[in-house]
Coordinates of C-alpha atoms in Angstrom, one line a residue:
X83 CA -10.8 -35.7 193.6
X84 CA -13.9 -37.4 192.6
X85 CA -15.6 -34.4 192.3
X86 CA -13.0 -32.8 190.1
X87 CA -13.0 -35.5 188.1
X88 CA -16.4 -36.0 187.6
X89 CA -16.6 -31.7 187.4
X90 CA -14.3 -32.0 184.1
X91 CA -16.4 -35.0 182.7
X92 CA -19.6 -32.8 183.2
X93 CA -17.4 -29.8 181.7
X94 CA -16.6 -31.9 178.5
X95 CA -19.6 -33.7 177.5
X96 CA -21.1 -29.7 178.1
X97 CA -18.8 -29.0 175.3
X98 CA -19.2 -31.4 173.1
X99 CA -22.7 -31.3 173.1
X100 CA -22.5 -27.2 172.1
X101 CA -19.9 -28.3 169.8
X102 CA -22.3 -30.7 168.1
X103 CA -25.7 -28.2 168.0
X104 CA -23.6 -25.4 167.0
X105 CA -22.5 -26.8 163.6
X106 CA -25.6 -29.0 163.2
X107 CA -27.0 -25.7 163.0
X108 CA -24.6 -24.2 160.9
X109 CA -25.3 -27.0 158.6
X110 CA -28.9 -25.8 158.1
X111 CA -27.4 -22.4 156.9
X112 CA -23.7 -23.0 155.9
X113 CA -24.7 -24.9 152.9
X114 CA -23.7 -28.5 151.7
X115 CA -21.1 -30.8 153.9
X116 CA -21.7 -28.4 157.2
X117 CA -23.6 -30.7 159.2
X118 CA -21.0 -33.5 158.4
X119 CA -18.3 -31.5 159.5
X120 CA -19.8 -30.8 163.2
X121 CA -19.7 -34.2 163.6
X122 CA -16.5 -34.6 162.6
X123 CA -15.5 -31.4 165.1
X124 CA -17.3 -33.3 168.2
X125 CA -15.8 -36.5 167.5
X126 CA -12.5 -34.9 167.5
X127 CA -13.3 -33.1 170.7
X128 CA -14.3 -36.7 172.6
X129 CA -11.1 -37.9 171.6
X130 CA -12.2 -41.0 169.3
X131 CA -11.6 -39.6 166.0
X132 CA -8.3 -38.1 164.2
X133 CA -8.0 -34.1 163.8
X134 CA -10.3 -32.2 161.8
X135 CA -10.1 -32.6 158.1
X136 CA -10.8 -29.1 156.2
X137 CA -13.9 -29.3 153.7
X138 CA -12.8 -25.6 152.4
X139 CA -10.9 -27.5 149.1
X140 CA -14.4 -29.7 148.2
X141 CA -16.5 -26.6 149.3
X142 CA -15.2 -24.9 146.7
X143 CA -15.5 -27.2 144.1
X144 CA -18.8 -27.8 144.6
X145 CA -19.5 -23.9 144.5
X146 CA -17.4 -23.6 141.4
X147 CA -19.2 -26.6 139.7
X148 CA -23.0 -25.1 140.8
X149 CA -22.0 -21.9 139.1
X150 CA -21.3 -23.5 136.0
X151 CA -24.0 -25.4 136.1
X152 CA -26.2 -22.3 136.1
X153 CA -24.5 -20.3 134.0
X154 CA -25.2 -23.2 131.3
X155 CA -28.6 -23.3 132.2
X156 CA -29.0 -19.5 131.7
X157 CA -27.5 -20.0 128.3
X158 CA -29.8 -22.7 127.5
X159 CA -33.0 -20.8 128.5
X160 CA -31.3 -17.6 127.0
X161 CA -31.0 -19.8 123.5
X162 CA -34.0 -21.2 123.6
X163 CA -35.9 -17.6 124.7
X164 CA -33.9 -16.2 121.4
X165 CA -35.3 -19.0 119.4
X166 CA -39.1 -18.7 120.1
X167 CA -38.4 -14.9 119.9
X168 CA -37.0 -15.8 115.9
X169 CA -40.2 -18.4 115.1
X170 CA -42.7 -16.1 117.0
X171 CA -46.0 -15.5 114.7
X172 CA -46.2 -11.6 113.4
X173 CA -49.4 -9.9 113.2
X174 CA -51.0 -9.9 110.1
X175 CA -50.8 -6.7 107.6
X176 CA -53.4 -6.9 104.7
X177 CA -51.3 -6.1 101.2
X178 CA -52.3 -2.4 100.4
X179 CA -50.8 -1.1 97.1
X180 CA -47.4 0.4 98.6
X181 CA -49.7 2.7 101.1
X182 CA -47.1 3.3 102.7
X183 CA -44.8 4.4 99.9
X184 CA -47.0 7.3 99.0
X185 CA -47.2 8.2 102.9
X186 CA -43.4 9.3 102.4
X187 CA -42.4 13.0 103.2
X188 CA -39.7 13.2 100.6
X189 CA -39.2 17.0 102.0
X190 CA -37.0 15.0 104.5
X191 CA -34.2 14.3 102.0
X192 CA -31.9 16.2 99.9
X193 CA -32.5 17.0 96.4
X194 CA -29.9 14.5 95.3
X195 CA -32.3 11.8 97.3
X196 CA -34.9 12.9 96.1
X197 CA -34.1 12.6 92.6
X198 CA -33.1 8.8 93.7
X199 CA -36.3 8.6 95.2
X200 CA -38.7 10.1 92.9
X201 CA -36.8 7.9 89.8
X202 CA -37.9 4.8 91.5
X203 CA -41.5 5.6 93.4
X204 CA -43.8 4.2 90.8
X205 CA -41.9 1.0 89.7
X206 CA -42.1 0.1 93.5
X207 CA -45.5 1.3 93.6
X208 CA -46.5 -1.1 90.8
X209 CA -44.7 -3.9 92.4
X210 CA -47.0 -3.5 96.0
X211 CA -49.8 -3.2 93.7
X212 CA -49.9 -6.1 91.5
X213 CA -48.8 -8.1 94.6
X214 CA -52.4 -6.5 96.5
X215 CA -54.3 -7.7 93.4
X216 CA -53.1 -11.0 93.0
X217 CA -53.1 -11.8 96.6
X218 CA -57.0 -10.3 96.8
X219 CA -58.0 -12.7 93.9
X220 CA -56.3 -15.7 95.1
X221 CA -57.9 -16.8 98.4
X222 CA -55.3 -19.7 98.5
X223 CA -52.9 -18.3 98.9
X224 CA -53.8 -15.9 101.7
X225 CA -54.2 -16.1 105.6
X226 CA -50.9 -18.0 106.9
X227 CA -49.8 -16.9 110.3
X228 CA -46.0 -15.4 109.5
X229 CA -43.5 -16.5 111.6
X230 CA -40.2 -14.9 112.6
X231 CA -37.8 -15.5 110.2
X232 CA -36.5 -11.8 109.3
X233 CA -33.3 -9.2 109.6
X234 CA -34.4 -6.8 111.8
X235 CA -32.8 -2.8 111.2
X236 CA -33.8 -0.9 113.8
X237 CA -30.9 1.1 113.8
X238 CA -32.1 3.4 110.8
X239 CA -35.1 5.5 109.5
X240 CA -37.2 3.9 108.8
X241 CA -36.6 0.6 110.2
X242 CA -35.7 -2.6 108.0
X243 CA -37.5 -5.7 108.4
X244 CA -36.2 -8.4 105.5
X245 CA -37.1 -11.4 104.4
X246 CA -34.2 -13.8 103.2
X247 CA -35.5 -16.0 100.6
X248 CA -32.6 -18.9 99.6
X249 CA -30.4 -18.4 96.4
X250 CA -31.9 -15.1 95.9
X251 CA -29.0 -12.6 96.9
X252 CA -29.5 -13.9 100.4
X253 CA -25.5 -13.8 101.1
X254 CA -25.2 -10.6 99.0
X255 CA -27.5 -8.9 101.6
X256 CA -26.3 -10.6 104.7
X257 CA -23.2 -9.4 103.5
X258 CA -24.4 -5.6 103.6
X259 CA -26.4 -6.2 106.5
X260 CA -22.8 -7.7 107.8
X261 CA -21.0 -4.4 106.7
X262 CA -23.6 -2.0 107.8
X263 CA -23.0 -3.5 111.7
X264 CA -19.4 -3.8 111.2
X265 CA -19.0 -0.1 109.8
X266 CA -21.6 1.0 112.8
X267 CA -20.3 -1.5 115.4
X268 CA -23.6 -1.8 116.5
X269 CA -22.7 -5.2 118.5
X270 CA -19.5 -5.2 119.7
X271 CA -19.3 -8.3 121.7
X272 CA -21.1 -10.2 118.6
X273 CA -18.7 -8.9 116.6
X274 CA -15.4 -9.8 118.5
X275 CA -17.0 -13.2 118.8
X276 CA -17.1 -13.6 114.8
X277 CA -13.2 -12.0 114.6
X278 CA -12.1 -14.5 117.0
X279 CA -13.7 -17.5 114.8
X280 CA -12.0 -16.2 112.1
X281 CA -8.7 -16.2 113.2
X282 CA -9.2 -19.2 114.2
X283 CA -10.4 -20.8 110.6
X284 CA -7.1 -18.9 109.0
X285 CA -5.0 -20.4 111.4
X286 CA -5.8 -23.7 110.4
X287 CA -6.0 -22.7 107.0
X288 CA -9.5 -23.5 106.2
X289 CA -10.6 -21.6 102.5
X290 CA -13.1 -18.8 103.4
X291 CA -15.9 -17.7 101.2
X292 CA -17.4 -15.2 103.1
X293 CA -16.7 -13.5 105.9
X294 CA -19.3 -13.8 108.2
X295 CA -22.3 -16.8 108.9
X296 CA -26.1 -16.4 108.6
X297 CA -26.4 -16.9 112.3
X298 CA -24.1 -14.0 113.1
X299 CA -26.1 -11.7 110.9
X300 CA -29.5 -13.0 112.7
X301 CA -27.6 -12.2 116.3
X302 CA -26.5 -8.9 115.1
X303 CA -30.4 -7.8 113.6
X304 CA -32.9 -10.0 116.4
X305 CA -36.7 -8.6 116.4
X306 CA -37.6 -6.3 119.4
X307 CA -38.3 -9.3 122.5
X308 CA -42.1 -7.8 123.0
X309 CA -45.1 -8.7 120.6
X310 CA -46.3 -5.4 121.1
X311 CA -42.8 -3.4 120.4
X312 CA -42.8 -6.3 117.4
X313 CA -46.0 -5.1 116.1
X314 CA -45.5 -1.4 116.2
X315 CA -41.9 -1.8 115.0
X316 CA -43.4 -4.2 112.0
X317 CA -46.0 -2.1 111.2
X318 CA -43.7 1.3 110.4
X319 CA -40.9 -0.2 109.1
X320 CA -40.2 -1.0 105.2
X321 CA -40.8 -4.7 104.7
X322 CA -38.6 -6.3 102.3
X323 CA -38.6 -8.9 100.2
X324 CA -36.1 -9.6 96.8
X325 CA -37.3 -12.1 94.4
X326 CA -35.6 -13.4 90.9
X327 CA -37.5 -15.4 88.0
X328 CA -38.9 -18.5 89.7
X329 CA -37.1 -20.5 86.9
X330 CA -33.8 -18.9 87.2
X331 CA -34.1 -19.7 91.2
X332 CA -34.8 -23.4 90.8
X333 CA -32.2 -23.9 88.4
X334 CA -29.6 -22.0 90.9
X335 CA -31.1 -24.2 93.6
X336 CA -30.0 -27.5 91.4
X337 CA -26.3 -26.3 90.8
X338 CA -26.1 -25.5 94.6
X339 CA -28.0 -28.8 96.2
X340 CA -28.4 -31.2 93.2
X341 CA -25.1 -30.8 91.4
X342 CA -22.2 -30.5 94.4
X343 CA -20.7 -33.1 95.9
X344 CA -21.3 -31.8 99.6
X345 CA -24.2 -29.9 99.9
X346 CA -25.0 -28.0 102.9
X347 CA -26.7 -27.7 105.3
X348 CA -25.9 -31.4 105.8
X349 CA -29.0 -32.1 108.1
X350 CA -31.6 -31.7 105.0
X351 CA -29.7 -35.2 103.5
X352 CA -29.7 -33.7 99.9
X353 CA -26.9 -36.4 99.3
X354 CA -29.2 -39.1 99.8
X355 CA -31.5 -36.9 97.9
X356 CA -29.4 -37.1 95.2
X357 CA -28.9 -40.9 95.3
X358 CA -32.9 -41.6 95.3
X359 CA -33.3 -39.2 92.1
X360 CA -30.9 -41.3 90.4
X361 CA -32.5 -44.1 91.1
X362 CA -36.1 -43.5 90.2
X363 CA -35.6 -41.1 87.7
X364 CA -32.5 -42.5 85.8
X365 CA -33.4 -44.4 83.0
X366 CA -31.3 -47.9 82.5
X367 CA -30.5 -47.4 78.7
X368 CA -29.0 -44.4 79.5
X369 CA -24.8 -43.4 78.9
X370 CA -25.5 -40.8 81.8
X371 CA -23.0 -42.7 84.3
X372 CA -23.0 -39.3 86.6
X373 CA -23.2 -39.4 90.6
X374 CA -25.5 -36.1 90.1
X375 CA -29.0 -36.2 88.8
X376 CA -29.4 -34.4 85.7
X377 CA -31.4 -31.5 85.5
X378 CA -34.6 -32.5 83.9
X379 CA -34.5 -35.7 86.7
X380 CA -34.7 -33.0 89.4
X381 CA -37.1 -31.0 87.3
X382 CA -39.4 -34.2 87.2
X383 CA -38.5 -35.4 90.9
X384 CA -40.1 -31.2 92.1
X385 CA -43.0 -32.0 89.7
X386 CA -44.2 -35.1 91.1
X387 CA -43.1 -34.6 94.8
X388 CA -45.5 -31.2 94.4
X389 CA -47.8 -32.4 92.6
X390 CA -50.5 -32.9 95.3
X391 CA -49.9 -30.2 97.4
X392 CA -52.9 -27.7 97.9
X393 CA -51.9 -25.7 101.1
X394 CA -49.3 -23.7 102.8
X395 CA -48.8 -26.5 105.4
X396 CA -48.2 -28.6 102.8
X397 CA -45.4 -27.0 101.4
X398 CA -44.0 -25.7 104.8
X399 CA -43.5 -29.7 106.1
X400 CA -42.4 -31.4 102.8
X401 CA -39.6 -28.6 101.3
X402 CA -37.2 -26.5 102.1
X403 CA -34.9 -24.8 100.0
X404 CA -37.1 -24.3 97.0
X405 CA -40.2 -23.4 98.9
X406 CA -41.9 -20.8 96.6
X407 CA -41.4 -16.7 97.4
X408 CA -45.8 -16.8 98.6
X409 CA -44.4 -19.6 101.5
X410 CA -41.3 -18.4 102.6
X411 CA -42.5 -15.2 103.1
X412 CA -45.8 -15.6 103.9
X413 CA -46.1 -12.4 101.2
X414 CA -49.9 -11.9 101.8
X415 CA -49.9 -11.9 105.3
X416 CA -47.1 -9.0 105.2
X417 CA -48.1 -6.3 103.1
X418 CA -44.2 -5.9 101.7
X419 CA -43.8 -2.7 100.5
X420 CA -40.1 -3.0 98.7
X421 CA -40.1 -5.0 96.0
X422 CA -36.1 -5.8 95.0
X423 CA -35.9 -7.6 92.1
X424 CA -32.7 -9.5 91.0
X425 CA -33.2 -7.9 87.6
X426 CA -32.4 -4.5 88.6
X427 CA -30.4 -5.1 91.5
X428 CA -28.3 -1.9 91.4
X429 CA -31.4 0.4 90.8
X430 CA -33.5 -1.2 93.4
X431 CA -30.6 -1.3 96.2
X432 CA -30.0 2.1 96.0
X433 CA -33.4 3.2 96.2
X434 CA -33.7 1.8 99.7
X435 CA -30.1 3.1 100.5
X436 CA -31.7 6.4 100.1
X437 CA -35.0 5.6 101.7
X438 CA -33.8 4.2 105.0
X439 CA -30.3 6.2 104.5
X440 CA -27.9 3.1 105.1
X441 CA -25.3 5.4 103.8
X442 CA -23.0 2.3 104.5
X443 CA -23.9 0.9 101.0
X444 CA -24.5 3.8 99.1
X445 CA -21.2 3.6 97.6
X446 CA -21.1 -0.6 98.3
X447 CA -20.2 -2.9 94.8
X448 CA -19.1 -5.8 96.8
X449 CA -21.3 -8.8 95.7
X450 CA -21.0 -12.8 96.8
X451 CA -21.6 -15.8 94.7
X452 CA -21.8 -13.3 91.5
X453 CA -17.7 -15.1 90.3
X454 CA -19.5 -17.5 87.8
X455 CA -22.0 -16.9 85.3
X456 CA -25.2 -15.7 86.3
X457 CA -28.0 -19.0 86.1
X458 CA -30.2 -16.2 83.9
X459 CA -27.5 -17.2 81.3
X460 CA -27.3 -20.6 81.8
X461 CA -31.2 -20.8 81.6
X462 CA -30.9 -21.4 78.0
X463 CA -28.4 -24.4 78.2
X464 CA -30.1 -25.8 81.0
X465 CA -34.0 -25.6 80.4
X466 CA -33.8 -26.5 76.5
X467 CA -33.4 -30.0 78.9
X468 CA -36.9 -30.1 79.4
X469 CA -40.4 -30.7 77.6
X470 CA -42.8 -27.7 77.2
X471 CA -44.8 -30.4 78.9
X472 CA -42.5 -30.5 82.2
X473 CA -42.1 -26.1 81.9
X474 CA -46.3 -26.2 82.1
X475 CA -46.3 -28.4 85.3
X476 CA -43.4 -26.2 86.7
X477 CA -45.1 -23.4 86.1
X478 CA -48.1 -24.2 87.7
X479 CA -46.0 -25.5 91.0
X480 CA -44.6 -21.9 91.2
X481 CA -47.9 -20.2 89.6
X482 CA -48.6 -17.7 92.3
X483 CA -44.8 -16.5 92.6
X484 CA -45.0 -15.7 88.7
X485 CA -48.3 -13.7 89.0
X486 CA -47.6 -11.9 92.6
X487 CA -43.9 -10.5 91.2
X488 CA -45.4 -10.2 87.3
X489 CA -42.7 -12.7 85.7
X490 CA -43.4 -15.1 82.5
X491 CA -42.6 -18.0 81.0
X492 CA -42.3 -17.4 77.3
X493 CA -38.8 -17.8 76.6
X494 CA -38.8 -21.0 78.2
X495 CA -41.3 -22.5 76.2
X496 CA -40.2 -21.1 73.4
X497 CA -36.7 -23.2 74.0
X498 CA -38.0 -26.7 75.0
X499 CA -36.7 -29.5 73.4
X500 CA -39.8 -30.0 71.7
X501 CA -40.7 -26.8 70.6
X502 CA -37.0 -26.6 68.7
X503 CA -38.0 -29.9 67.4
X504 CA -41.5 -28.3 65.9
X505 CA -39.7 -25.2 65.0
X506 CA -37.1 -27.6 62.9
X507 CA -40.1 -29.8 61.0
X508 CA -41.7 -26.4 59.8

């Protein structure tokens, strides 16, 4: 009987010891709480613990919790990929005259384009030019690194790459960009992303202006992920840029930033902007009780704030929505050979329609931000403000935009306070 007994014992402590380097084992390969559970399974088989409790339920959620985990992390490292993709530097192209516009094999079109075409050659032509001269005999203003900051079109021939420059159309052509991908559904998923945010803003009722964001536009155009596809792609596309008078920018920049009560976006603080014009520009015997600063106090607060800068850098770290057309776009390091001007929008517009045939706009009159009067006709009421004095020093701030895109400042001068005063003595 001894034997038996002692038979079994031997039998059982066998067991329990397979029991035990079985799932110690499987705890090596059967991923987090194994090896704990093989304990528990031999303890129950000596008989000193209670019966085996199931891991499956915590297994679970700690699979389903690792997996989000990733799948954040892969969207963080996916975001921050896209981002250095956006600020990634661009090769240089030396500005050459609108080469590339007198390369064009206008047997390609219709007659109808053409005509379009051949209507519009030389004004565009004159544009890349005068930019190539001034750029050649200003060394100053030459040899930044660009960095990513465009709407990529690859979608059409020849490619689009543009250059949004603040309060110059900017929404008007995100807009078309916007309709062109809509019309094409060149992104769906993007695109059903954006429709679902909207019905979600008119269900709680919020007021919207446009029907799209920036950001949504970038998503939809993003530069080709290589720097060698990003090269070849910049290099035989048509590089855009659209520029308005320096002066009738600045003053659209004051009525958007200077002159609101909210002005976005809220992380460049131009409320407490606003406050610390007031303050060091306001004089104390004035009856200007305003929250805004007037005109001629921004005018005077760009002036002095500018006044030392010498360099690209120094522009680039101390602005940001009234950089000058040569920064933003870094227009001698780009060799832009579309011109736009806000001048002759209509004209200009459809002569790229018909180069790069976005036959999505041909027919397009939709335009944003265009319900109030243009700031060209508010120039008058608003710069007759100022001193010729403070026009000079503006104009020498902005000199290179006025001399790369051929723009003046007679008129202005003409109409300073002073000058009406001269004009009245006479």
């Amino acid at each position: 009987m001894k034997q038996i007994l002692s038979r079994r014992s031997l039998l059982l402590d066998v067991v329990i010891i397979a029991s035990f380097l079985y799932f110690t084992v499987s705890g090596l390969y059967g991923g987090p709480g194994a090896g704990e559970e093989a304990a528990q399974v031999a303890r129950n088989s000596s008989g000193d613990g209670d019966l085996p409790i199931s891991t499956e339920k915590g297994r679970n959620n700690e699979t389903l919790n690792a997996r989000g985990t990733r799948k954040k992390e892969r969207k963080k490292k996916e975001e921050l990929e896209r981002q250095r993709n956006i600020r990634a530097p661009l090769p240089a192209l030396e500005p050459s005259g609108g080469a590339a516009l007198r390369g064009i094999d206008l047997a390609e079109y219709t007659p109808e384009e053409r005509a379009v075409l051949g209507a519009r050659m030389s004004e565009m032509e004159a544009r890349a030019s005068a930019v190539s001269r001034v750029c050649q005999a200003t060394p100053s203003i030459s040899g930044a690194t660009a960095i990513d900051l465009f709407i990529w079109d690859t979608d059409h021939t020849p490619s689009i790459v543009w250059c949004p420059i603040y309060k110059v159309a900017s929404t008007t052509w995100m807009n078309n960009f916007f309709s062109v991908a809509n019309l094409s559904r060149s992104d769906e998923s993007a695109l059903e992303r954006f429709n679902q945010k909207l019905e979600w803003k008119k269900r709680k009722g919020n007021d919207i202006k446009q029907l799209f964001d920036h950001k949504l536009v970038y998503d939809l155009y993003p530069g080709p992920q290589s720097p060698e596809e990003r090269a070849r792609v910049l290099k035989n596309s048509v590089r855009v840029i659209i520029v308005r008078h320096p002066f009738s920018r600045i003053l659209s920049v004051y009525r958007d930033k200077m002159a609101t009560r909210n002005p976005r976006p809220l992380k460049f603080n131009f409320k407490e902007l606003q406050a610390y014009i007031r303050k060091t520009y306001r004089s104390r015997h004035t009856s200007n009780r305003s929250r805004f600063p007037s005109f001629p106090e921004f005018i005077q607060y760009v002036i002095d704030s500018t006044g030392n800068f010498t360099s690209y850098e120094d522009w680039k770290e101390n602005v940001n929505c009234w950089l000058p057309y040569w920064v933003r776009c870094t227009v001698c390091s780009l060799d832009y050979n579309i011109i736009i001007k806000l001048e002759t929008m209509e004209e200009d517009k459809r002569f790229l329609a018909t180069l790069s045939r976005l036959n999505e706009l041909k027919d397009k009159a939709t335009w944003m931000h265009l319900k109030t009067a243009p700031s060209s006709d508010l120039g008058a009421k608003y710069y007759k403000q100022l001193t010729r004095h403070q026009i000079l020093q503006l104009y020498e701030r902005y000199e290179p935009d006025f001399k790369l895109f051929q723009y003046d400042i007679k008129d202005y001068l003409d109409n300073a306070i002073d000058s009406r005063d001269r004009s009245a003595n006479r």
